Tab-separated table of C-alpha atoms and ligand atoms in Angstrom:
chain	number	residue	atom	x	y	z
A	170	MET	CA	-41.859	7.515	24.195
A	171	GLN	CA	-41.417	4.165	25.880
A	172	LYS	CA	-40.215	2.760	22.589
A	173	GLU	CA	-37.334	5.227	22.552
A	174	LEU	CA	-36.299	4.105	26.025
A	175	GLN	CA	-36.528	0.419	25.114
A	176	GLU	CA	-34.391	0.972	22.051
A	177	ALA	CA	-31.819	2.955	24.029
A	178	LEU	CA	-31.593	0.140	26.601
A	179	ASN	CA	-31.135	-2.420	23.837
A	180	LYS	CA	-28.373	-0.269	22.365
A	181	GLN	CA	-26.708	-0.116	25.767
A	182	LEU	CA	-26.949	-3.902	26.005
A	183	ASN	CA	-25.125	-4.071	22.686
A	184	ARG	CA	-22.558	-1.556	23.860
A	185	GLU	CA	-21.720	-3.617	26.952
A	186	LEU	CA	-21.289	-6.691	24.768
A	187	ARG	CA	-19.106	-4.664	22.399
A	188	ASN	CA	-16.939	-3.642	25.354
A	189	ALA	CA	-16.627	-7.284	26.401
A	190	TYR	CA	-15.492	-8.043	22.840
A	191	LEU	CA	-12.982	-5.175	22.908
A	192	TYR	CA	-11.515	-6.258	26.243
A	193	LEU	CA	-11.209	-9.809	25.021
A	194	ALA	CA	-9.241	-8.464	22.049
A	195	ILE	CA	-7.040	-6.460	24.419
A	196	SER	CA	-6.535	-9.610	26.494
A	197	ALA	CA	-5.438	-11.525	23.384
A	198	PHE	CA	-3.051	-8.677	22.469
A	199	PHE	CA	-1.335	-8.971	25.859
A	200	GLU	CA	-1.337	-12.759	25.650
A	201	GLU	CA	0.679	-12.443	22.432
A	202	LYS	CA	3.078	-10.046	24.101
A	203	GLY	CA	3.698	-12.542	26.909
A	204	LEU	CA	2.137	-10.213	29.483
A	205	SER	CA	-0.134	-12.758	31.113
A	206	GLY	CA	-1.046	-10.537	34.075
A	207	PHE	CA	-2.479	-7.893	31.730
A	208	ALA	CA	-4.164	-10.653	29.725
A	209	HIS	CA	-5.770	-12.019	32.900
A	210	TYR	CA	-6.910	-8.537	33.953
A	211	PHE	CA	-8.668	-7.955	30.627
A	212	ARG	CA	-10.200	-11.415	30.556
A	213	LEU	CA	-11.861	-10.554	33.872
A	214	GLN	CA	-12.776	-7.114	32.540
A	215	ALA	CA	-14.506	-8.754	29.580
A	216	LYS	CA	-16.424	-10.974	31.974
A	217	GLU	CA	-17.476	-7.926	33.952
A	218	GLU	CA	-18.879	-6.339	30.787
A	219	LEU	CA	-20.873	-9.480	30.090
A	220	GLY	CA	-22.262	-9.069	33.591
A	221	HIS	CA	-23.316	-5.501	32.748
A	222	ALA	CA	-24.981	-6.713	29.565
A	223	MET	CA	-26.863	-9.397	31.484
A	224	ARG	CA	-28.141	-6.885	34.019
A	225	ILE	CA	-29.753	-4.945	31.175
A	226	TYR	CA	-30.978	-8.143	29.548
A	227	LYS	CA	-32.713	-9.153	32.790
A	228	PHE	CA	-34.153	-5.700	33.325
A	229	LEU	CA	-35.650	-5.643	29.818
A	230	SER	CA	-37.027	-9.113	30.377
A	231	ASP	CA	-38.449	-8.227	33.820
A	232	ARG	CA	-40.266	-5.263	32.307
A	233	GLY	CA	-41.682	-7.450	29.580
A	234	TRP	CA	-39.805	-5.395	26.997
A	235	ARG	CA	-38.352	-6.715	23.816
A	236	ILE	CA	-34.723	-7.814	23.831
A	237	GLU	CA	-33.005	-7.098	20.541
A	238	LEU	CA	-29.502	-8.274	19.774
A	239	TYR	CA	-27.633	-6.108	17.309
A	240	ASP	CA	-24.408	-6.797	15.417
A	241	ILE	CA	-21.123	-6.576	17.286
A	242	PRO	CA	-18.350	-5.247	15.042
A	243	ALA	CA	-14.877	-6.751	15.364
A	244	PRO	CA	-12.613	-4.487	17.409
A	245	SER	CA	-9.721	-2.942	15.505
A	246	THR	CA	-6.596	-4.258	17.135
A	247	ASN	CA	-3.743	-2.320	15.610
A	248	TRP	CA	-2.146	-1.314	18.896
A	249	GLU	CA	1.611	-1.048	18.919
A	250	LYS	CA	2.396	-0.634	22.585
A	251	PRO	CA	0.566	-1.640	25.767
A	252	ILE	CA	-0.324	2.002	26.409
A	253	ASP	CA	-2.181	2.193	23.067
A	254	ALA	CA	-4.519	-0.604	24.162
A	255	ILE	CA	-4.976	0.955	27.594
A	256	ARG	CA	-5.827	4.310	26.004
A	257	GLU	CA	-8.639	2.560	24.185
A	258	PHE	CA	-9.792	1.091	27.514
A	259	VAL	CA	-9.977	4.609	28.986
A	260	GLU	CA	-11.803	5.975	25.954
A	261	SER	CA	-14.336	3.176	25.807
A	262	GLU	CA	-15.194	3.628	29.495
A	263	LYS	CA	-15.513	7.395	29.135
A	264	SER	CA	-17.809	7.010	26.181
A	265	ASN	CA	-19.788	4.356	28.043
A	266	THR	CA	-20.326	6.811	30.897
A	267	ARG	CA	-21.707	9.378	28.458
A	268	SER	CA	-23.997	6.732	27.045
A	269	ILE	CA	-25.341	5.798	30.514
A	270	TRP	CA	-25.940	9.461	31.297
A	271	GLU	CA	-27.870	9.875	28.055
A	272	LEU	CA	-29.963	6.882	29.015
A	273	VAL	CA	-30.758	8.539	32.342
A	274	ASP	CA	-31.882	11.643	30.437
A	275	ILE	CA	-34.225	9.571	28.294
A	276	ALA	CA	-35.587	7.734	31.362
A	277	ARG	CA	-36.269	11.084	33.060
A	278	ARG	CA	-37.835	12.587	29.985
A	279	THR	CA	-40.161	9.612	29.597
A	280	GLY	CA	-40.931	9.611	33.329
A	281	ASP	CA	-39.805	6.006	33.740
A	282	LYS	CA	-38.812	5.884	37.402
A	283	ALA	CA	-37.917	2.185	37.373
A	284	THR	CA	-35.345	2.648	34.611
A	285	GLU	CA	-33.987	5.759	36.263
A	286	GLN	CA	-33.539	3.786	39.492
A	287	PHE	CA	-32.063	0.803	37.639
A	288	LEU	CA	-29.442	3.042	36.049
A	289	GLN	CA	-28.155	4.364	39.381
A	290	TRP	CA	-26.022	1.259	39.814
A	291	PHE	CA	-24.430	1.875	36.406
A	292	ILE	CA	-23.675	5.500	37.226
A	293	GLU	CA	-21.687	4.446	40.284
A	294	GLU	CA	-20.087	1.553	38.441
A	295	GLN	CA	-18.840	3.912	35.717
A	296	VAL	CA	-17.061	6.043	38.309
A	297	GLU	CA	-15.170	2.895	39.355
A	298	GLU	CA	-14.515	1.765	35.781
A	299	GLU	CA	-13.117	5.134	34.727
A	300	LYS	CA	-10.956	5.228	37.842
A	301	SER	CA	-9.454	1.770	37.180
A	302	ALA	CA	-8.849	2.542	33.518
A	303	LEU	CA	-7.229	5.910	34.217
A	304	ASP	CA	-5.159	4.452	37.024
A	305	LEU	CA	-3.757	1.832	34.686
A	306	TYR	CA	-3.076	4.445	32.008
A	307	THR	CA	-1.229	6.705	34.457
A	308	LYS	CA	0.914	3.813	35.624
A	309	LEU	CA	1.859	2.912	32.057
A	310	GLU	CA	2.731	6.516	31.360
A	311	MET	CA	5.078	6.501	34.355
A	312	ILE	CA	6.577	3.182	33.296
A	313	GLY	CA	7.421	4.435	29.812
A	314	ASP	CA	10.057	2.118	28.321
A	315	ASN	CA	11.067	0.553	31.629
A	316	ILE	CA	10.577	-3.184	30.978
A	317	GLY	CA	11.350	-4.112	34.584
A	318	ALA	CA	8.588	-1.848	35.877
A	319	LEU	CA	6.198	-3.203	33.222
A	320	LEU	CA	6.838	-6.750	34.415
A	321	VAL	CA	6.176	-5.738	38.024
A	322	LEU	CA	2.849	-4.222	36.995
A	323	ASP	CA	2.077	-7.376	35.019
A	324	GLN	CA	2.555	-9.423	38.196
A	325	LEU	CA	0.296	-7.078	40.140
A	326	LEU	CA	-2.456	-7.326	37.518
A	327	ALA	CA	-2.196	-11.132	37.663
A	328	GLN	CA	-3.587	-10.901	41.198
A	329	ARG	CA	-6.938	-9.460	40.168
A	330	LYS	CA	-9.626	-11.674	41.682
A	331	ASN	CA	-12.823	-10.641	39.931
B	184	MG	MG1	-19.705	-1.830	31.299
């Protein structure tokens, strides 16, 4: 029982690292396109994902549970337009939310109150992450092929602090 929970937490640790890797790839994509505000935004987003991974790492370590590092596949980066990359951002956050919720189910089923409590932060965080991702997607949809508007958004994203 507890083994299942430990494995699921280790998989989530991997998933957060995978998201960091994906967002770094998205950052590089925007760097190439000369959209440095977007690139900055996704560099910080990647850092945030590393922070999520480290929370799980510390939790596993605090519980005296085994930390296992799995392979991180290279993200596929064949996006054509900015909106294609942002769509992937939205999808990865949605699927991450599902994954956190599944973890909560396992924690409940195994009666592990500490893990259930630990995951509350992630549940709230995912609401924020999905909101930011969707917000960005909606803006890009509105922008369409308007380069001027895209450059304004790029400047706004350059202001992200953390
Ligand atoms: Mg995350």
